[in-house]
mmCIF file of the C-alpha atoms, coordinates in Angstrom:
data_MODEL
# 
_entry.id   MODEL 
# 
loop_
_atom_site.group_PDB 
_atom_site.id 
_atom_site.type_symbol 
_atom_site.label_atom_id 
_atom_site.label_alt_id 
_atom_site.label_comp_id 
_atom_site.label_asym_id 
_atom_site.label_entity_id 
_atom_site.label_seq_id 
_atom_site.pdbx_PDB_ins_code 
_atom_site.Cartn_x 
_atom_site.Cartn_y 
_atom_site.Cartn_z 
_atom_site.occupancy 
_atom_site.B_iso_or_equiv 
_atom_site.pdbx_formal_charge 
_atom_site.auth_seq_id 
_atom_site.auth_comp_id 
_atom_site.auth_asym_id 
_atom_site.auth_atom_id 
_atom_site.pdbx_PDB_model_num 
ATOM 1  C CA . MET A 1 1  ? -81.464 -91.240  25.596 1.00 0.00 ? 1  MET A CA 1 
ATOM 2  C CA . SER A 1 2  ? -79.379 -91.231  22.429 1.00 0.00 ? 2  SER A CA 1 
ATOM 3  C CA . VAL A 1 3  ? -75.872 -92.652  22.580 1.00 0.00 ? 3  VAL A CA 1 
ATOM 4  C CA . ILE A 1 4  ? -75.027 -90.992  19.254 1.00 0.00 ? 4  ILE A CA 1 
ATOM 5  C CA . ASN A 1 5  ? -74.696 -87.537  20.837 1.00 0.00 ? 5  ASN A CA 1 
ATOM 6  C CA . LYS A 1 6  ? -72.773 -88.767  23.876 1.00 0.00 ? 6  LYS A CA 1 
ATOM 7  C CA . LYS A 1 7  ? -69.080 -88.188  24.489 1.00 0.00 ? 7  LYS A CA 1 
ATOM 8  C CA . LEU A 1 8  ? -67.494 -91.501  25.434 1.00 0.00 ? 8  LEU A CA 1 
ATOM 9  C CA . ILE A 1 9  ? -64.651 -91.903  27.889 1.00 0.00 ? 9  ILE A CA 1 
ATOM 10 C CA . THR A 1 10 ? -62.706 -95.120  27.379 1.00 0.00 ? 10 THR A CA 1 
ATOM 11 C CA . LYS A 1 11 ? -59.971 -96.903  29.297 1.00 0.00 ? 11 LYS A CA 1 
ATOM 12 C CA . GLN A 1 12 ? -57.534 -95.697  26.630 1.00 0.00 ? 12 GLN A CA 1 
ATOM 13 C CA . ASP A 1 13 ? -58.504 -92.083  27.402 1.00 0.00 ? 13 ASP A CA 1 
ATOM 14 C CA . VAL A 1 14 ? -57.852 -92.686  31.090 1.00 0.00 ? 14 VAL A CA 1 
ATOM 15 C CA . ASP A 1 15 ? -54.484 -94.339  30.401 1.00 0.00 ? 15 ASP A CA 1 
ATOM 16 C CA . LYS A 1 16 ? -53.439 -91.323  28.301 1.00 0.00 ? 16 LYS A CA 1 
ATOM 17 C CA . TRP A 1 17 ? -54.590 -88.859  30.983 1.00 0.00 ? 17 TRP A CA 1 
ATOM 18 C CA . TYR A 1 18 ? -52.742 -90.801  33.681 1.00 0.00 ? 18 TYR A CA 1 
ATOM 19 C CA . PHE A 1 19 ? -49.466 -90.497  31.798 1.00 0.00 ? 19 PHE A CA 1 
ATOM 20 C CA . GLU A 1 20 ? -50.165 -86.789  31.176 1.00 0.00 ? 20 GLU A CA 1 
ATOM 21 C CA . GLY A 1 21 ? -50.498 -86.303  34.930 1.00 0.00 ? 21 GLY A CA 1 
ATOM 22 C CA . ILE A 1 22 ? -54.194 -85.396  34.851 1.00 0.00 ? 22 ILE A CA 1 
ATOM 23 C CA . LYS A 1 23 ? -55.656 -85.446  38.372 1.00 0.00 ? 23 LYS A CA 1 
ATOM 24 C CA . GLU A 1 24 ? -59.312 -84.665  37.649 1.00 0.00 ? 24 GLU A CA 1 
ATOM 25 C CA . ILE A 1 25 ? -61.790 -84.545  34.803 1.00 0.00 ? 25 ILE A CA 1 
ATOM 26 C CA . TYR A 1 26 ? -65.052 -82.685  34.417 1.00 0.00 ? 26 TYR A CA 1 
ATOM 27 C CA . VAL A 1 27 ? -68.032 -84.394  32.783 1.00 0.00 ? 27 VAL A CA 1 
ATOM 28 C CA . ASP A 1 28 ? -71.508 -83.246  31.841 1.00 0.00 ? 28 ASP A CA 1 
ATOM 29 C CA . ASP A 1 29 ? -74.792 -84.967  31.072 1.00 0.00 ? 29 ASP A CA 1 
ATOM 30 C CA . ASN A 1 30 ? -73.592 -85.746  27.538 1.00 0.00 ? 30 ASN A CA 1 
ATOM 31 C CA . THR A 1 31 ? -70.622 -87.787  28.758 1.00 0.00 ? 31 THR A CA 1 
ATOM 32 C CA . MET A 1 32 ? -70.716 -91.554  29.143 1.00 0.00 ? 32 MET A CA 1 
ATOM 33 C CA . ILE A 1 33 ? -67.932 -93.286  31.063 1.00 0.00 ? 33 ILE A CA 1 
ATOM 34 C CA . LEU A 1 34 ? -67.535 -96.879  29.908 1.00 0.00 ? 34 LEU A CA 1 
ATOM 35 C CA . PRO A 1 35 ? -67.241 -99.545  32.657 1.00 0.00 ? 35 PRO A CA 1 
ATOM 36 C CA . GLY A 1 36 ? -63.555 -100.264 31.988 1.00 0.00 ? 36 GLY A CA 1 
ATOM 37 C CA . ALA A 1 37 ? -62.838 -96.545  32.119 1.00 0.00 ? 37 ALA A CA 1 
ATOM 38 C CA . LYS A 1 38 ? -64.542 -96.251  35.523 1.00 0.00 ? 38 LYS A CA 1 
ATOM 39 C CA . ASP A 1 39 ? -62.217 -98.914  36.927 1.00 0.00 ? 39 ASP A CA 1 
ATOM 40 C CA . ALA A 1 40 ? -59.203 -97.273  35.296 1.00 0.00 ? 40 ALA A CA 1 
ATOM 41 C CA . LEU A 1 41 ? -60.147 -93.868  36.727 1.00 0.00 ? 41 LEU A CA 1 
ATOM 42 C CA . MET A 1 42 ? -60.263 -95.298  40.246 1.00 0.00 ? 42 MET A CA 1 
ATOM 43 C CA . ALA A 1 43 ? -56.970 -97.151  39.778 1.00 0.00 ? 43 ALA A CA 1 
ATOM 44 C CA . ALA A 1 44 ? -55.295 -94.018  38.377 1.00 0.00 ? 44 ALA A CA 1 
ATOM 45 C CA . GLY A 1 45 ? -56.591 -91.833  41.196 1.00 0.00 ? 45 GLY A CA 1 
ATOM 46 C CA . ILE A 1 46 ? -58.297 -89.466  38.751 1.00 0.00 ? 46 ILE A CA 1 
ATOM 47 C CA . THR A 1 47 ? -61.271 -87.642  40.251 1.00 0.00 ? 47 THR A CA 1 
ATOM 48 C CA . VAL A 1 48 ? -64.429 -87.254  38.178 1.00 0.00 ? 48 VAL A CA 1 
ATOM 49 C CA . LYS A 1 49 ? -66.347 -84.046  38.788 1.00 0.00 ? 49 LYS A CA 1 
ATOM 50 C CA . THR A 1 50 ? -69.775 -83.278  37.440 1.00 0.00 ? 50 THR A CA 1 
ATOM 51 C CA . LYS A 1 51 ? -71.139 -80.070  36.046 1.00 0.00 ? 51 LYS A CA 1 
ATOM 52 C CA . LYS A 1 52 ? -72.276 -79.207  39.577 1.00 0.00 ? 52 LYS A CA 1 
ATOM 53 C CA . ASP A 1 53 ? -68.619 -79.257  40.660 1.00 0.00 ? 53 ASP A CA 1 
ATOM 54 C CA . CYS A 1 54 ? -67.410 -76.997  37.858 1.00 0.00 ? 54 CYS A CA 1 
ATOM 55 C CA . SER A 1 55 ? -66.921 -73.839  39.924 1.00 0.00 ? 55 SER A CA 1 
ATOM 56 C CA . GLU A 1 56 ? -63.114 -74.240  39.833 1.00 0.00 ? 56 GLU A CA 1 
ATOM 57 C CA . LEU A 1 57 ? -63.123 -74.750  36.077 1.00 0.00 ? 57 LEU A CA 1 
ATOM 58 C CA . GLU A 1 58 ? -65.492 -71.832  35.552 1.00 0.00 ? 58 GLU A CA 1 
ATOM 59 C CA . GLN A 1 59 ? -63.290 -69.626  37.753 1.00 0.00 ? 59 GLN A CA 1 
ATOM 60 C CA . ILE A 1 60 ? -60.239 -70.453  35.617 1.00 0.00 ? 60 ILE A CA 1 
ATOM 61 C CA . LYS A 1 61 ? -62.157 -69.686  32.427 1.00 0.00 ? 61 LYS A CA 1 
ATOM 62 C CA . LYS A 1 62 ? -63.448 -66.399  33.882 1.00 0.00 ? 62 LYS A CA 1 
ATOM 63 C CA . VAL A 1 63 ? -59.988 -65.177  34.915 1.00 0.00 ? 63 VAL A CA 1 
ATOM 64 C CA . VAL A 1 64 ? -58.455 -66.069  31.546 1.00 0.00 ? 64 VAL A CA 1 
ATOM 65 C CA . ASP A 1 65 ? -61.391 -64.475  29.730 1.00 0.00 ? 65 ASP A CA 1 
ATOM 66 C CA . GLU A 1 66 ? -60.932 -61.229  31.690 1.00 0.00 ? 66 GLU A CA 1 
ATOM 67 C CA . TYR A 1 67 ? -57.209 -61.234  30.922 1.00 0.00 ? 67 TYR A CA 1 
ATOM 68 C CA . CYS A 1 68 ? -57.887 -61.787  27.216 1.00 0.00 ? 68 CYS A CA 1 
ATOM 69 C CA . LYS A 1 69 ? -60.355 -58.895  27.173 1.00 0.00 ? 69 LYS A CA 1 
ATOM 70 C CA . GLU A 1 70 ? -57.733 -56.615  28.759 1.00 0.00 ? 70 GLU A CA 1 
ATOM 71 C CA . LYS A 1 71 ? -55.199 -57.649  26.101 1.00 0.00 ? 71 LYS A CA 1 
ATOM 72 C CA . ASN A 1 72 ? -57.728 -57.572  23.216 1.00 0.00 ? 72 ASN A CA 1 
ATOM 73 C CA . ILE A 1 73 ? -57.281 -61.290  22.545 1.00 0.00 ? 73 ILE A CA 1 
ATOM 74 C CA . ASN A 1 74 ? -60.322 -62.890  20.905 1.00 0.00 ? 74 ASN A CA 1 
ATOM 75 C CA . GLY A 1 75 ? -61.615 -65.916  19.074 1.00 0.00 ? 75 GLY A CA 1 
ATOM 76 C CA . GLU A 1 76 ? -59.460 -68.957  18.483 1.00 0.00 ? 76 GLU A CA 1 
ATOM 77 C CA . GLU A 1 77 ? -56.436 -67.509  20.233 1.00 0.00 ? 77 GLU A CA 1 
ATOM 78 C CA . LYS A 1 78 ? -58.472 -66.915  23.413 1.00 0.00 ? 78 LYS A CA 1 
ATOM 79 C CA . ASP A 1 79 ? -59.845 -70.481  23.231 1.00 0.00 ? 79 ASP A CA 1 
ATOM 80 C CA . ARG A 1 80 ? -56.318 -71.830  22.770 1.00 0.00 ? 80 ARG A CA 1 
ATOM 81 C CA . ILE A 1 81 ? -55.099 -69.903  25.811 1.00 0.00 ? 81 ILE A CA 1 
ATOM 82 C CA . ILE A 1 82 ? -57.995 -71.158  27.961 1.00 0.00 ? 82 ILE A CA 1 
ATOM 83 C CA . LYS A 1 83 ? -57.336 -74.772  26.925 1.00 0.00 ? 83 LYS A CA 1 
ATOM 84 C CA . SER A 1 84 ? -53.623 -74.340  27.605 1.00 0.00 ? 84 SER A CA 1 
ATOM 85 C CA . VAL A 1 85 ? -54.216 -72.936  31.099 1.00 0.00 ? 85 VAL A CA 1 
ATOM 86 C CA . ILE A 1 86 ? -56.677 -75.712  31.935 1.00 0.00 ? 86 ILE A CA 1 
ATOM 87 C CA . ALA A 1 87 ? -54.168 -78.302  30.702 1.00 0.00 ? 87 ALA A CA 1 
ATOM 88 C CA . LYS A 1 88 ? -51.456 -76.803  32.902 1.00 0.00 ? 88 LYS A CA 1 
ATOM 89 C CA . CYS A 1 89 ? -53.821 -77.168  35.868 1.00 0.00 ? 89 CYS A CA 1 
ATOM 90 C CA . ASN A 1 90 ? -53.989 -80.907  35.070 1.00 0.00 ? 90 ASN A CA 1 
ATOM 91 C CA . ILE A 1 91 ? -57.729 -80.789  34.447 1.00 0.00 ? 91 ILE A CA 1 
ATOM 92 C CA . LYS A 1 92 ? -59.541 -82.501  31.587 1.00 0.00 ? 92 LYS A CA 1 
ATOM 93 C CA . VAL A 1 93 ? -63.012 -81.711  30.421 1.00 0.00 ? 93 VAL A CA 1 
ATOM 94 C CA . GLY A 1 94 ? -64.816 -84.964  29.635 1.00 0.00 ? 94 GLY A CA 1 
ATOM 95 C CA . GLY A 1 95 ? -64.728 -86.140  26.044 1.00 0.00 ? 95 GLY A CA 1 
ATOM 96 C CA . GLU A 1 96 ? -61.996 -83.739  24.946 1.00 0.00 ? 96 GLU A CA 1 
# 
C-alpha cells in the first residue's frame, strides 16, 4: 500500500467543510482519513460514505450529465456544473 498515491483528509479539511455546511463526504479506496480528522468528522456530525454508498452521488452526476447533453454542454463547463451542483447539495468527494 503506497501512501504517495493516497488522498489525505486532515482535521483542517474537516474544519473547512464544517463551516461550509457540508453534511457528508464520499471517500474511495485511495482516501486516507487521518486520526485527528476522524475525531473532527464525528464532532462535526459529517457522515463519511464509501464508494459502496455512492448511489446518491452517482444519481446527481447522471441527471446533470443528461441535462448537459440536452443543452450541448461539454468538457470543462460540464465538469464545473457537476461540481457546483454537488457543492449545493452539501456533499464533498474525499480529497477534493
